[in-house]
PDB file of C-alpha atoms in Angstrom:
ATOM      1  CA  ASN A1152     110.526 124.517  86.950  1.00 30.00           C
ATOM      2  CA  ILE A1153     108.231 123.999  89.937  1.00 31.00           C
ATOM      3  CA  LYS A1154     106.793 120.570  90.493  1.00 34.00           C
ATOM      4  CA  ILE A1155     103.128 120.510  91.484  1.00 35.00           C
ATOM      5  CA  SER A1156     102.025 117.619  93.675  1.00 38.00           C
ATOM      6  CA  PHE A1157      98.597 116.033  93.677  1.00 44.00           C
ATOM      7  CA  ARG A1158      97.254 116.360  97.214  1.00 47.00           C
ATOM      8  CA  ASN A1159      98.422 113.447  99.383  1.00 48.00           C
ATOM      9  CA  MET A1160      99.842 111.255  96.637  1.00 53.00           C
ATOM     10  CA  GLU A1161     103.467 112.246  97.003  1.00 51.00           C
ATOM     11  CA  HIS A1162     103.211 112.060 100.780  1.00 55.00           C
ATOM     12  CA  SER A1163     102.000 108.456 100.652  1.00 59.00           C
ATOM     13  CA  ASP A1164     104.456 107.546  97.873  1.00 57.00           C
ATOM     14  CA  ALA A1165     107.413 108.752  99.928  1.00 61.00           C
ATOM     15  CA  LEU A1166     106.218 107.300 103.238  1.00 63.00           C
ATOM     16  CA  GLU A1167     105.215 103.840 102.053  1.00 66.00           C
ATOM     17  CA  THR A1168     108.244 103.261  99.808  1.00 67.00           C
ATOM     18  CA  TYR A1169     110.520 104.435 102.631  1.00 56.00           C
ATOM     19  CA  VAL A1170     108.832 102.103 105.136  1.00 65.00           C
ATOM     20  CA  ASN A1171     109.179  99.210 102.704  1.00 68.00           C
ATOM     21  CA  GLU A1172     112.877  99.904 102.147  1.00 69.00           C
ATOM     22  CA  ALA A1173     113.615 100.462 105.842  1.00 68.00           C
ATOM     23  CA  LEU A1174     111.913  97.266 106.953  1.00 61.00           C
ATOM     24  CA  GLU A1175     113.737  95.205 104.356  1.00 65.00           C
ATOM     25  CA  LYS A1176     116.970  96.409 105.958  1.00 63.00           C
ATOM     26  CA  VAL A1177     115.656  95.674 109.455  1.00 59.00           C
ATOM     27  CA  PHE A1178     114.706  92.115 108.581  1.00 55.00           C
ATOM     28  CA  LYS A1179     118.023  91.600 106.819  1.00 61.00           C
ATOM     29  CA  PHE A1180     119.870  92.863 109.908  1.00 56.00           C
ATOM     30  CA  ILE A1181     118.035  90.472 112.245  1.00 57.00           C
ATOM     31  CA  GLU A1182     118.304  87.673 109.664  1.00 57.00           C
ATOM     32  CA  ARG A1183     114.593  87.132 109.195  1.00 56.00           C
ATOM     33  CA  GLU A1184     112.488  86.936 106.095  1.00 54.00           C
ATOM     34  CA  PRO A1185     110.375  90.069 105.462  1.00 52.00           C
ATOM     35  CA  GLU A1186     106.759  89.925 106.608  1.00 54.00           C
ATOM     36  CA  PRO A1187     105.241  92.794 104.617  1.00 51.00           C
ATOM     37  CA  ILE A1188     101.653  92.110 105.594  1.00 54.00           C
ATOM     38  CA  GLN A1189     102.388  92.539 109.301  1.00 49.00           C
ATOM     39  CA  ARG A1190     105.144  95.105 108.855  1.00 49.00           C
ATOM     40  CA  GLN A1191     103.745  97.647 111.301  1.00 43.00           C
ATOM     41  CA  ALA A1192     103.786  95.086 114.104  1.00 38.00           C
ATOM     42  CA  ALA A1193     106.598  92.645 113.315  1.00 37.00           C
ATOM     43  CA  PRO A1194     109.694  94.862 113.771  1.00 35.00           C
ATOM     44  CA  ILE A1195     108.578  96.030 117.209  1.00 32.00           C
ATOM     45  CA  GLN A1196     107.404  92.751 118.700  1.00 37.00           C
ATOM     46  CA  LYS A1197     108.826  92.075 122.159  1.00 35.00           C
ATOM     47  CA  PRO A1198     110.454  88.786 123.174  1.00 35.00           C
ATOM     48  CA  ALA A1199     107.895  86.222 124.277  1.00 41.00           C
ATOM     49  CA  GLN A1200     108.640  86.562 127.996  1.00 45.00           C
ATOM     50  CA  GLN A1201     107.926  90.320 127.850  1.00 43.00           C
ATOM     51  CA  VAL A1202     104.671  90.230 125.920  1.00 43.00           C
ATOM     52  CA  GLN A1203     101.815  91.779 127.885  1.00 46.00           C
ATOM     53  CA  PRO A1204      98.220  90.509 127.691  1.00 43.00           C
ATOM     54  CA  ALA A1205      96.517  91.839 124.591  1.00 48.00           C
ATOM     55  CA  ALA A1206      94.429  94.948 125.160  1.00 45.00           C
ATOM     56  CA  PRO A1207      90.941  95.196 123.644  1.00 43.00           C
ATOM     57  CA  ALA A1208      91.027  96.398 120.053  1.00 46.00           C
ATOM     58  CA  PRO A1209      90.520 100.182 119.887  1.00 45.00           C
ATOM     59  CA  THR A1210      87.364 101.503 118.369  1.00 50.00           C
ATOM     60  CA  LEU A1211      87.695 102.832 114.837  1.00 52.00           C
ATOM     61  CA  VAL A1212      85.514 105.861 115.441  1.00 56.00           C
ATOM     62  CA  ASN A1213      86.186 109.189 117.081  1.00 54.00           C
ATOM     63  CA  PRO A1214      82.960 109.995 118.995  1.00 49.00           C
ATOM     64  CA  SER A1215      83.417 113.742 118.588  1.00 49.00           C
ATOM     65  CA  THR A1216      83.832 113.692 114.799  1.00 53.00           C
ATOM     66  CA  GLY A1217      82.289 110.421 113.685  1.00 52.00           C
ATOM     67  CA  ARG A1218      85.476 109.712 111.734  1.00 58.00           C
ATOM     68  CA  ALA A1219      88.145 107.079 112.092  1.00 57.00           C
ATOM     69  CA  PRO A1220      91.380 107.908 113.904  1.00 61.00           C
ATOM     70  CA  VAL A1221      94.641 106.337 112.779  1.00 66.00           C
ATOM     71  CA  THR A1222      95.024 103.023 114.610  1.00 73.00           C
ATOM     72  CA  ARG A1223      97.319 100.091 113.988  1.00 76.00           C
ATOM     73  CA  ALA A1224      94.292  97.788 114.086  1.00 80.00           C
ATOM     74  CA  GLY A1225      92.601  99.766 111.329  1.00 81.00           C
ATOM     75  CA  VAL A1226      95.721  99.872 109.169  1.00 83.00           C
ATOM     76  CA  LEU A1227      96.429  96.147 109.504  1.00 87.00           C
ATOM     77  CA  ALA A1228      92.803  95.205 108.874  1.00 89.00           C
ATOM     78  CA  ALA A1229      92.862  96.953 105.496  1.00 92.00           C
ATOM     79  CA  GLU A1230      96.273  95.518 104.582  1.00 92.00           C
ATOM     80  CA  ASN A1231      95.310  91.990 105.587  1.00 94.00           C
ATOM     81  CA  ALA A1232      92.054  92.210 103.614  1.00 95.00           C
ATOM     82  CA  ALA A1233      93.933  93.294 100.482  1.00 96.00           C
ATOM     83  CA  ALA A1234      96.581  90.612 100.986  1.00 95.00           C
ATOM     84  CA  LYS A1235      93.983  87.896 101.463  1.00 95.00           C
ATOM     85  CA  LYS A1236      92.125  88.941  98.311  1.00 96.00           C
ATOM     86  CA  ALA A1237      95.430  89.030  96.410  1.00 96.00           C
ATOM     87  CA  GLU A1238      96.391  85.562  97.746  1.00 96.00           C
ATOM     88  CA  TRP A1239      99.678  86.942  99.034  1.00 94.00           C
ATOM     89  CA  ASP A1240     100.760  83.571 100.439  1.00 92.00           C
ATOM     90  CA  LYS A1241     100.639  81.924  97.000  1.00 94.00           C
ATOM     91  CA  PRO A1242     103.702  82.069  94.709  1.00 94.00           C
ATOM     92  CA  LEU A1243     103.579  84.213  91.590  1.00 96.00           C
ATOM     93  CA  PRO A1244     104.671  83.217  88.085  1.00 96.00           C
ATOM     94  CA  ALA A1245     108.346  83.745  87.320  1.00 96.00           C
ATOM     95  CA  GLY A1246     109.077  87.386  86.531  1.00 96.00           C
ATOM     96  CA  THR A1247     106.069  88.751  88.407  1.00 97.00           C
ATOM     97  CA  PHE A1248     106.519  90.640  91.690  1.00 97.00           C
ATOM     98  CA  ARG A1249     104.279  92.058  94.397  1.00 96.00           C
ATOM     99  CA  GLY A1250     104.210  95.270  96.413  1.00 95.00           C
ATOM    100  CA  ILE A1251     101.856  96.503  99.102  1.00 94.00           C
ATOM    101  CA  ALA A1252     100.979  99.888 100.582  1.00 93.00           C
ATOM    102  CA  GLN A1253      98.418 101.377 102.945  1.00 91.00           C
ATOM    103  CA  PHE A1254      97.027 104.839 103.560  1.00 90.00           C
ATOM    104  CA  MET A1255      94.794 106.383 106.177  1.00 88.00           C
ATOM    105  CA  GLY A1256      93.287 109.615 104.975  1.00 86.00           C
ATOM    106  CA  TYR A1257      90.037 111.258 103.925  1.00 87.00           C
ATOM    107  CA  ALA A1258      88.656 109.473 107.021  1.00 87.00           C
ATOM    108  CA  SER A1259      89.127 106.004 105.487  1.00 92.00           C
ATOM    109  CA  TYR A1260      91.567 103.107 105.604  1.00 93.00           C
ATOM    110  CA  SER A1261      92.802 101.814 102.251  1.00 94.00           C
ATOM    111  CA  ALA A1262      95.385  99.308 101.057  1.00 95.00           C
ATOM    112  CA  CYS A1263      96.599  98.025  97.703  1.00 96.00           C
ATOM    113  CA  VAL A1264      98.564  95.032  96.462  1.00 97.00           C
ATOM    114  CA  ALA A1265     100.221  95.471  93.064  1.00 97.00           C
ATOM    115  CA  GLU A1266     101.531  92.712  90.819  1.00 98.00           C
ATOM    116  CA  VAL A1267     103.988  93.869  88.157  1.00 97.00           C
ATOM    117  CA  SER A1268     106.592  92.625  85.727  1.00 98.00           C
ATOM    118  CA  VAL A1269     109.481  94.705  84.384  1.00 97.00           C
ATOM    119  CA  GLN A1270     111.347  94.030  81.155  1.00 96.00           C
ATOM    120  CA  ASN A1271     113.811  96.449  79.541  1.00 96.00           C
ATOM    121  CA  ASN A1272     112.631  99.167  81.969  1.00 95.00           C
ATOM    122  CA  ILE A1273     109.044  98.809  80.739  1.00 96.00           C
ATOM    123  CA  VAL A1274     106.585  98.185  83.561  1.00 97.00           C
ATOM    124  CA  LYS A1275     103.525  96.029  83.003  1.00 97.00           C
ATOM    125  CA  ILE A1276     101.017  96.213  85.832  1.00 97.00           C
ATOM    126  CA  ASN A1277      99.175  92.920  85.763  1.00 96.00           C
ATOM    127  CA  ARG A1278      96.841  93.311  88.722  1.00 97.00           C
ATOM    128  CA  LEU A1279      95.839  95.747  91.461  1.00 97.00           C
ATOM    129  CA  VAL A1280      93.889  94.544  94.484  1.00 97.00           C
ATOM    130  CA  PHE A1281      92.317  97.104  96.819  1.00 96.00           C
ATOM    131  CA  ALA A1282      90.771  96.940 100.260  1.00 96.00           C
ATOM    132  CA  LEU A1283      88.796  99.869 101.600  1.00 95.00           C
ATOM    133  CA  ASN A1284      87.167 100.562 104.939  1.00 93.00           C
ATOM    134  CA  SER A1285      85.191 103.763 104.531  1.00 92.00           C
ATOM    135  CA  GLY A1286      83.068 103.030 107.578  1.00 90.00           C
ATOM    136  CA  HIS A1287      79.801 102.767 105.684  1.00 91.00           C
ATOM    137  CA  VAL A1288      79.165 101.810 102.051  1.00 94.00           C
ATOM    138  CA  VAL A1289      75.944 103.174 100.634  1.00 93.00           C
ATOM    139  CA  ASN A1290      76.306 101.845  97.076  1.00 95.00           C
ATOM    140  CA  PRO A1291      78.942  99.096  96.601  1.00 95.00           C
ATOM    141  CA  TYR A1292      78.731  99.296  92.798  1.00 95.00           C
ATOM    142  CA  LEU A1293      79.479 103.011  92.685  1.00 94.00           C
ATOM    143  CA  THR A1294      82.151 102.620  95.345  1.00 95.00           C
ATOM    144  CA  ARG A1295      84.014 100.131  93.170  1.00 94.00           C
ATOM    145  CA  GLU A1296      83.648 102.453  90.185  1.00 93.00           C
ATOM    146  CA  GLN A1297      85.215 105.269  92.210  1.00 93.00           C
ATOM    147  CA  ILE A1298      88.152 103.039  93.054  1.00 92.00           C
ATOM    148  CA  GLU A1299      88.622 101.987  89.435  1.00 90.00           C
ATOM    149  CA  GLY A1300      88.609 105.621  88.364  1.00 88.00           C
ATOM    150  CA  SER A1301      91.222 106.447  90.966  1.00 88.00           C
ATOM    151  CA  VAL A1302      93.565 103.906  89.363  1.00 88.00           C
ATOM    152  CA  ALA A1303      93.610 105.758  86.055  1.00 84.00           C
ATOM    153  CA  MET A1304      94.322 109.059  87.789  1.00 85.00           C
ATOM    154  CA  ALA A1305      97.026 107.625  90.047  1.00 90.00           C
ATOM    155  CA  LEU A1306      98.888 105.709  87.333  1.00 90.00           C
ATOM    156  CA  GLY A1307      98.885 108.819  85.175  1.00 85.00           C
ATOM    157  CA  ALA A1308     100.349 110.821  88.041  1.00 85.00           C
ATOM    158  CA  ILE A1309     103.196 108.404  88.777  1.00 89.00           C
ATOM    159  CA  PHE A1310     104.200 107.608  85.193  1.00 89.00           C
ATOM    160  CA  THR A1311     103.476 110.652  83.038  1.00 81.00           C
ATOM    161  CA  PRO A1312     105.458 113.921  83.166  1.00 72.00           C
ATOM    162  CA  GLU A1313     104.541 116.288  85.965  1.00 79.00           C
ATOM    163  CA  ILE A1314     102.769 119.608  85.488  1.00 83.00           C
ATOM    164  CA  SER A1315     105.327 122.412  85.654  1.00 87.00           C
ATOM    165  CA  VAL A1316     105.331 126.197  85.846  1.00 91.00           C
ATOM    166  CA  GLU A1317     107.527 128.249  83.528  1.00 92.00           C
ATOM    167  CA  ASN A1318     107.649 132.054  83.559  1.00 94.00           C
ATOM    168  CA  GLY A1319     104.588 132.126  85.777  1.00 94.00           C
ATOM    169  CA  ARG A1320     102.423 129.966  83.524  1.00 94.00           C
ATOM    170  CA  ILE A1321     101.550 126.287  83.317  1.00 92.00           C
ATOM    171  CA  LYS A1322     103.780 124.793  80.648  1.00 91.00           C
ATOM    172  CA  GLU A1323     101.583 121.829  79.753  1.00 89.00           C
ATOM    173  CA  GLN A1324      98.592 123.456  78.063  1.00 89.00           C
ATOM    174  CA  ASN A1325      96.678 120.442  76.774  1.00 89.00           C
ATOM    175  CA  LEU A1326      96.626 116.667  76.443  1.00 83.00           C
ATOM    176  CA  ASP A1327      99.246 116.768  73.681  1.00 85.00           C
ATOM    177  CA  SER A1328     101.824 117.793  76.288  1.00 84.00           C
ATOM    178  CA  TYR A1329     100.289 115.995  79.267  1.00 82.00           C
ATOM    179  CA  PRO A1330      99.164 112.559  78.024  1.00 79.00           C
ATOM    180  CA  LEU A1331      96.756 110.395  79.973  1.00 79.00           C
ATOM    181  CA  ILE A1332      97.304 106.663  80.349  1.00 83.00           C
ATOM    182  CA  LYS A1333      95.726 104.467  77.700  1.00 84.00           C
ATOM    183  CA  LEU A1334      93.007 101.914  78.289  1.00 85.00           C
ATOM    184  CA  SER A1335      95.468  99.204  77.233  1.00 88.00           C
ATOM    185  CA  SER A1336      97.710 100.197  80.147  1.00 89.00           C
ATOM    186  CA  THR A1337      94.947  99.845  82.737  1.00 90.00           C
ATOM    187  CA  PRO A1338      95.493  96.689  84.806  1.00 94.00           C
ATOM    188  CA  ARG A1339      93.061  94.172  86.159  1.00 94.00           C
ATOM    189  CA  ILE A1340      91.409  95.788  89.203  1.00 95.00           C
ATOM    190  CA  GLU A1341      89.848  93.912  92.100  1.00 96.00           C
ATOM    191  CA  THR A1342      88.269  95.427  95.182  1.00 96.00           C
ATOM    192  CA  VAL A1343      87.190  94.122  98.549  1.00 96.00           C
ATOM    193  CA  LEU A1344      85.053  96.398 100.710  1.00 96.00           C
ATOM    194  CA  VAL A1345      85.453  95.897 104.458  1.00 94.00           C
ATOM    195  CA  PRO A1346      83.162  98.495 106.106  1.00 92.00           C
ATOM    196  CA  SER A1347      83.164  98.571 109.905  1.00 89.00           C
ATOM    197  CA  TYR A1348      79.885 100.572 110.005  1.00 89.00           C
ATOM    198  CA  ASP A1349      81.025 102.942 112.734  1.00 84.00           C
ATOM    199  CA  PHE A1350      82.146 106.071 110.842  1.00 86.00           C
ATOM    200  CA  TRP A1351      81.771 107.848 107.495  1.00 88.00           C
ATOM    201  CA  GLY A1352      84.811 108.144 105.246  1.00 90.00           C
ATOM    202  CA  GLY A1353      85.850 108.938 101.692  1.00 90.00           C
ATOM    203  CA  VAL A1354      85.989 106.540  98.761  1.00 90.00           C
ATOM    204  CA  GLY A1355      87.756 107.802  95.622  1.00 82.00           C
ATOM    205  CA  GLU A1356      90.578 109.833  97.136  1.00 86.00           C
ATOM    206  CA  PRO A1357      91.979 107.290  99.641  1.00 88.00           C
ATOM    207  CA  THR A1358      92.628 104.622  97.031  1.00 89.00           C
ATOM    208  CA  ILE A1359      94.458 107.060  94.750  1.00 90.00           C
ATOM    209  CA  CYS A1360      97.110 107.348  97.436  1.00 90.00           C
ATOM    210  CA  VAL A1361      97.997 103.637  97.638  1.00 93.00           C
ATOM    211  CA  VAL A1362      98.479 102.957  93.923  1.00 93.00           C
ATOM    212  CA  GLY A1363     101.828 104.725  93.593  1.00 92.00           C
ATOM    213  CA  PRO A1364     103.640 103.192  96.563  1.00 92.00           C
ATOM    214  CA  ALA A1365     102.233  99.698  95.967  1.00 95.00           C
ATOM    215  CA  VAL A1366     103.403  99.786  92.338  1.00 95.00           C
ATOM    216  CA  ALA A1367     106.766 101.296  93.337  1.00 93.00           C
ATOM    217  CA  ASN A1368     107.350  98.616  95.984  1.00 94.00           C
ATOM    218  CA  ALA A1369     106.547  95.902  93.446  1.00 96.00           C
ATOM    219  CA  ILE A1370     108.924  97.494  90.932  1.00 96.00           C
ATOM    220  CA  SER A1371     111.640  97.640  93.604  1.00 94.00           C
ATOM    221  CA  ALA A1372     111.214  93.913  94.173  1.00 94.00           C
ATOM    222  CA  ALA A1373     111.439  93.311  90.414  1.00 96.00           C
ATOM    223  CA  ILE A1374     114.541  95.393  89.676  1.00 96.00           C
ATOM    224  CA  GLY A1375     116.354  94.840  92.967  1.00 93.00           C
ATOM    225  CA  ARG A1376     116.778  98.463  93.990  1.00 92.00           C
ATOM    226  CA  PRO A1377     114.653 101.144  95.671  1.00 91.00           C
ATOM    227  CA  VAL A1378     112.438 103.390  93.574  1.00 89.00           C
ATOM    228  CA  ARG A1379     112.660 106.907  94.978  1.00 86.00           C
ATOM    229  CA  ASN A1380     111.831 109.342  92.183  1.00 88.00           C
ATOM    230  CA  PHE A1381     108.405 110.244  90.850  1.00 86.00           C
ATOM    231  CA  PRO A1382     107.193 110.458  88.141  1.00 88.00           C
ATOM    232  CA  LEU A1383     108.846 107.132  87.337  1.00 92.00           C
ATOM    233  CA  TYR A1384     110.312 108.274  84.040  1.00 90.00           C
ATOM    234  CA  LYS A1385     112.986 109.824  86.269  1.00 90.00           C
ATOM    235  CA  GLU A1386     113.931 106.257  87.180  1.00 92.00           C
ATOM    236  CA  GLY A1387     114.160 105.365  83.514  1.00 93.00           C
ATOM    237  CA  LEU A1388     110.866 103.447  83.697  1.00 95.00           C
ATOM    238  CA  SER A1389     107.835 103.630  81.453  1.00 93.00           C
ATOM    239  CA  LEU A1390     104.375 102.059  81.524  1.00 94.00           C
ATOM    240  CA  ALA A1391     103.582  99.310  79.028  1.00 91.00           C
TER     241      ALA A1391
END
């Protein structure tokens, strides 16, 4: 069987879960508590006596294309906005765990914080908090609707069986063999829009790509081991 990926989802799933796992090991090695919100910067900070004066923050727009390049400032701004909205510094109820992920693609910066609980290998996603910098936001209401729709698509992709090819044909012919997630499985969704007004980026696609790794990182925190296989039924996990 041939597994068919959905655009950038598997790329971001692999990258962000790997970064999360690697940095946990780094912080453990240097005997520091993880700082997931500043993870791009924290592991590479220089000793105080070697720190150079801060350079001006880079612009988020490429003058030749009108789109945002990948910058650490842009990535951290989206992550920090999501973390602030999710109240990352406040403790969660017992049995609830957080994960975070970011993605720069479709000319936008996006980030997601997931709050999950896991019992008997059944995952309940309690809350998803998104931050999006798409440069400009023409209609905030429709932008939030796009993000909410991306959640349903992304959760279906990471939990339900993948589409496969058998004897040159798609094996899953209809929704009886490729189920969609149910409304009861859709978590609470919150969104903060942080447009910088200096480029034009996408809306629905970028946020699809942060759902999987944010949820996987939260699950890893809950079960105490890395989550490396998608769809998550391969990890013995199912969605409540």
